[in-house]
PDB file of C-alpha atoms in Angstrom:
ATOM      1  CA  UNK A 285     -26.371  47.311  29.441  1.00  0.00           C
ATOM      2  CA  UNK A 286     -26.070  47.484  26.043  1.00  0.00           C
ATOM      3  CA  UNK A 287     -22.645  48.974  25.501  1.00  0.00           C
ATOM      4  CA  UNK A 288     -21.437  45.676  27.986  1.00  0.00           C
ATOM      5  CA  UNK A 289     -23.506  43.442  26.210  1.00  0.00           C
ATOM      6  CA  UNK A 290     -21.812  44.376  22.320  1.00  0.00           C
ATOM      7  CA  UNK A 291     -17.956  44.394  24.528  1.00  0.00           C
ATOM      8  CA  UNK A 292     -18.295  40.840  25.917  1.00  0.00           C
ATOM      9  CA  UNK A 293     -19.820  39.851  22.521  1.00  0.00           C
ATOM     10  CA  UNK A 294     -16.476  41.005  20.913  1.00  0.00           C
ATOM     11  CA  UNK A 295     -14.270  40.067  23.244  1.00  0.00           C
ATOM     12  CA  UNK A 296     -15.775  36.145  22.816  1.00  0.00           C
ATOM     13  CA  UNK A 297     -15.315  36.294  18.951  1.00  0.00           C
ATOM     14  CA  UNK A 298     -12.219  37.923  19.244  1.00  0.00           C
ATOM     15  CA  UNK A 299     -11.172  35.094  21.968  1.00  0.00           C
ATOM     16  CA  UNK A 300     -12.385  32.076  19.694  1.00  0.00           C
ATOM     17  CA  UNK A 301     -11.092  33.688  16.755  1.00  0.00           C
ATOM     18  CA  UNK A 302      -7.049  33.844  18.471  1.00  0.00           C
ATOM     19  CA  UNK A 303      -7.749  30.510  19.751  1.00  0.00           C
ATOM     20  CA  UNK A 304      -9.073  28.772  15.881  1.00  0.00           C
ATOM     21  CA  UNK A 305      -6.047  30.887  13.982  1.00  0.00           C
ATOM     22  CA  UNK A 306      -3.239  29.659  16.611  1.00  0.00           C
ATOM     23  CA  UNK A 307      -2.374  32.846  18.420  1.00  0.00           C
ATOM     24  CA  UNK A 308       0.924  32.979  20.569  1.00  0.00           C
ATOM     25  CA  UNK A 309       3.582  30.897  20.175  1.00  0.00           C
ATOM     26  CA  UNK A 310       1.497  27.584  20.904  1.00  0.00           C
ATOM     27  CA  UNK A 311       0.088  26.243  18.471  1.00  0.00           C
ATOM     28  CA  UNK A 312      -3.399  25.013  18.929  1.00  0.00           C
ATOM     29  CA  UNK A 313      -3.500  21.893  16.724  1.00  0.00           C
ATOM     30  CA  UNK A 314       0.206  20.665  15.617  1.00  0.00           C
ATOM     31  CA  UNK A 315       1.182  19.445  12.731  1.00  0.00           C
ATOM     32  CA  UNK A 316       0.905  15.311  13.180  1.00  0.00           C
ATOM     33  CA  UNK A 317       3.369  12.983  11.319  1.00  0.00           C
ATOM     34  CA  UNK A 318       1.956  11.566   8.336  1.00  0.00           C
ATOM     35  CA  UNK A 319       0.852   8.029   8.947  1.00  0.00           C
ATOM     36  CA  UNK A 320       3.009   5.028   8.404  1.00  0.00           C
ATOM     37  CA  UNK A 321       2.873   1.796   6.674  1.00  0.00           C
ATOM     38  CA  UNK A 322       3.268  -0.162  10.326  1.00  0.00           C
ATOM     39  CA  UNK A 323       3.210  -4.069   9.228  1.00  0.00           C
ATOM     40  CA  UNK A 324       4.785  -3.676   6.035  1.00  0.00           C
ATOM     41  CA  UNK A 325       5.188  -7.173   3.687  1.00  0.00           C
ATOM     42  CA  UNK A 326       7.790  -9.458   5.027  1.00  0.00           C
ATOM     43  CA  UNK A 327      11.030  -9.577   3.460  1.00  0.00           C
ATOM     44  CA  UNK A 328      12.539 -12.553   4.282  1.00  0.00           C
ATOM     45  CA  UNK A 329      10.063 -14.573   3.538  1.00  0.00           C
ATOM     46  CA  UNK A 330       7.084 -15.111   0.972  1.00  0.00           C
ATOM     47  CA  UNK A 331       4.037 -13.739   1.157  1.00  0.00           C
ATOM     48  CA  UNK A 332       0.841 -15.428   2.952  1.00  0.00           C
ATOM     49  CA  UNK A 333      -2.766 -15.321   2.048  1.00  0.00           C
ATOM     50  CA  UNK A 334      -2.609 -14.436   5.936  1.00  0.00           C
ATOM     51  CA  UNK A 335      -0.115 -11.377   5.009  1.00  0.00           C
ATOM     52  CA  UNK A 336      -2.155  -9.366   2.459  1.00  0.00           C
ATOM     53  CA  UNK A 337      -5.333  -9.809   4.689  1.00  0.00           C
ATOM     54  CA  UNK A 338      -3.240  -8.185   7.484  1.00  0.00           C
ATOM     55  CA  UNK A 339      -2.491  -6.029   5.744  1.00  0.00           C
ATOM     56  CA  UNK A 340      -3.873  -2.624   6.636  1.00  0.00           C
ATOM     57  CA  UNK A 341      -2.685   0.612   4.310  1.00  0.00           C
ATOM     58  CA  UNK A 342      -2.539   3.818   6.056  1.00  0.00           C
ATOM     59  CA  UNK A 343      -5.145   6.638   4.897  1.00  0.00           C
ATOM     60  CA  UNK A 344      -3.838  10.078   3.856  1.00  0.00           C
ATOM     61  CA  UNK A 345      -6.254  13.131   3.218  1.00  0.00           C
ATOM     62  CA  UNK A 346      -7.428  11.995  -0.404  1.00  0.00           C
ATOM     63  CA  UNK A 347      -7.190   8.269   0.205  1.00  0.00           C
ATOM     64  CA  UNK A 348      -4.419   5.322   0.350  1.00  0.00           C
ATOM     65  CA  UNK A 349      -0.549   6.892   0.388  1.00  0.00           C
ATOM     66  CA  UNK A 350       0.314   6.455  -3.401  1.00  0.00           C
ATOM     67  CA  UNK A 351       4.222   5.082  -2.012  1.00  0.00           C
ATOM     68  CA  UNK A 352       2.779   2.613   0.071  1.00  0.00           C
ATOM     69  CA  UNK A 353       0.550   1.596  -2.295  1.00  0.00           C
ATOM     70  CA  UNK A 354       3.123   1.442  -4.914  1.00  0.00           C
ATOM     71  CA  UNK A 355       4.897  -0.752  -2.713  1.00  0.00           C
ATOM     72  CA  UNK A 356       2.843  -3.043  -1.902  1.00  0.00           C
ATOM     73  CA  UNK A 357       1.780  -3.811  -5.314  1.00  0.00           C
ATOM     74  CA  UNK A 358       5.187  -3.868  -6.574  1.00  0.00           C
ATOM     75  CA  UNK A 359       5.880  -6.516  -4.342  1.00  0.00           C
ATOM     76  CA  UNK A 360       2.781  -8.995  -4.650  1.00  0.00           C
ATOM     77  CA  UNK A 361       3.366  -8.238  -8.601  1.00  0.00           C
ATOM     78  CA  UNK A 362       6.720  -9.345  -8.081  1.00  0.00           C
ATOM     79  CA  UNK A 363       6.286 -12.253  -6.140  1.00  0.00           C
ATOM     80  CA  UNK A 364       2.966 -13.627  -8.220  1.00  0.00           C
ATOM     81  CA  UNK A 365       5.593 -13.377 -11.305  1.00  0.00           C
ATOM     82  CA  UNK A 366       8.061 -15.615  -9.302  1.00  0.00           C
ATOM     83  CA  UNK A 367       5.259 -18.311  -8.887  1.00  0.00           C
ATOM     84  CA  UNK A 368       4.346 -18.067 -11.926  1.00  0.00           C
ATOM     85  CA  UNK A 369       7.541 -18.823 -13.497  1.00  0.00           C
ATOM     86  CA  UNK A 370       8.112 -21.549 -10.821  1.00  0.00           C
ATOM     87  CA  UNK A 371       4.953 -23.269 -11.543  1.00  0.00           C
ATOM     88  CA  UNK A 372       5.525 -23.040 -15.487  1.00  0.00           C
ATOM     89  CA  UNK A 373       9.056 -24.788 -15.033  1.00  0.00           C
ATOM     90  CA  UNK A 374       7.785 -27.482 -12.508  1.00  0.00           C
ATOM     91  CA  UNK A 375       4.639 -28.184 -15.147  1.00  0.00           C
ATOM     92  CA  UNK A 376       7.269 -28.541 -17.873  1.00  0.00           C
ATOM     93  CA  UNK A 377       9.761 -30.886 -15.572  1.00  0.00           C
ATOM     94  CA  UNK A 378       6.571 -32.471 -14.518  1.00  0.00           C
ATOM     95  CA  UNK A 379       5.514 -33.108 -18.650  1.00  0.00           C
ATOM     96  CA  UNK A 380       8.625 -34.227 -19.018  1.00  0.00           C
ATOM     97  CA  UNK A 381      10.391 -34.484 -22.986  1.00  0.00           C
ATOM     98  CA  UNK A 382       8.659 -33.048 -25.978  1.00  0.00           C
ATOM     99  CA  UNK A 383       6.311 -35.037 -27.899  1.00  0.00           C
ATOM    100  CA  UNK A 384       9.172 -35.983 -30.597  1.00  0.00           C
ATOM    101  CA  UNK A 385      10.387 -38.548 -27.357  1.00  0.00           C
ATOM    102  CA  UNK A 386      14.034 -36.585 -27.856  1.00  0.00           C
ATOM    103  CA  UNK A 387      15.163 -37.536 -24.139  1.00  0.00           C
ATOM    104  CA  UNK A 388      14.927 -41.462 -24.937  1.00  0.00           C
ATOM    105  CA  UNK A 389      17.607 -40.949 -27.947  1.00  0.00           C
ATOM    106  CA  UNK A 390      14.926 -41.460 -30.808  1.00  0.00           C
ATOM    107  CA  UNK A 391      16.448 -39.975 -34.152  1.00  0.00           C
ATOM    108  CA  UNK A 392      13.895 -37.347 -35.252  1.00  0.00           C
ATOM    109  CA  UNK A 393      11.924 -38.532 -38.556  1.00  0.00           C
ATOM    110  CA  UNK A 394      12.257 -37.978 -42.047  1.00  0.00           C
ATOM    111  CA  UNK A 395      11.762 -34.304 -42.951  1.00  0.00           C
ATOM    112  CA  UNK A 396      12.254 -33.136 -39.027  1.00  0.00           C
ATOM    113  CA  UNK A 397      15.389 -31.119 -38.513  1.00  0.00           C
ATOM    114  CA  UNK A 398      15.286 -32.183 -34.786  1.00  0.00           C
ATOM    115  CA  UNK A 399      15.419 -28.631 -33.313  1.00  0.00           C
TER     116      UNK A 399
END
């Protein structure tokens, strides 16, 4: 009894142990594609408030995918600098001249050099 009892007890670990390393040719657990950024930014138009809360990075072992990451910030940096310039010129159109009143055709003043 005892002799059958230590031969099923090895031939269980040795069973579990084939089946956790991968014996054969099958693998047990196959290698899975690294995840994807699925609903990346939209290109063709510019981004939403409703876009970046869509927006749903995909997780690798230690955290976020540093390229999607990279990407994503890249773009909202780019297009935040866009506005930005595009507000700054519509404030200054929307100011209009200087305070010198140069677009009327008033000759600067003594001691100005009119630059």
């Amino acid at each position: 009894m005892f002799w059958f009892l230590l031969i099923t007890m090895v031939v269980v670990v040795a069973a579990v142990t084939l089946a956790v390393v991968g014996g054969g040719d099958s693998e047990v657990l196959p290698e899975v594609a690294p995840e994807q950024l699925i609903d990346p930014l939209p290109a063709t138009r510019p981004v939403g408030q409703g876009d970046v809360e869509a927006l749903r990075l995909p997780v690798a072992v230690r955290g976020y995918r540093m390229a999607d990451v990279d990407d994503v910030l890249g773009r909202l940096g780019a297009e935040l600098a866009e506005r930005d310039a595009r507000i700054a010129e519509l404030e200054t159109a929307l100011s209009g001249p200087g305070p010198r009143g140069t677009a009327t055709g008033d000759a600067p003043r003594d001691g100005e050099d009119g630059a």
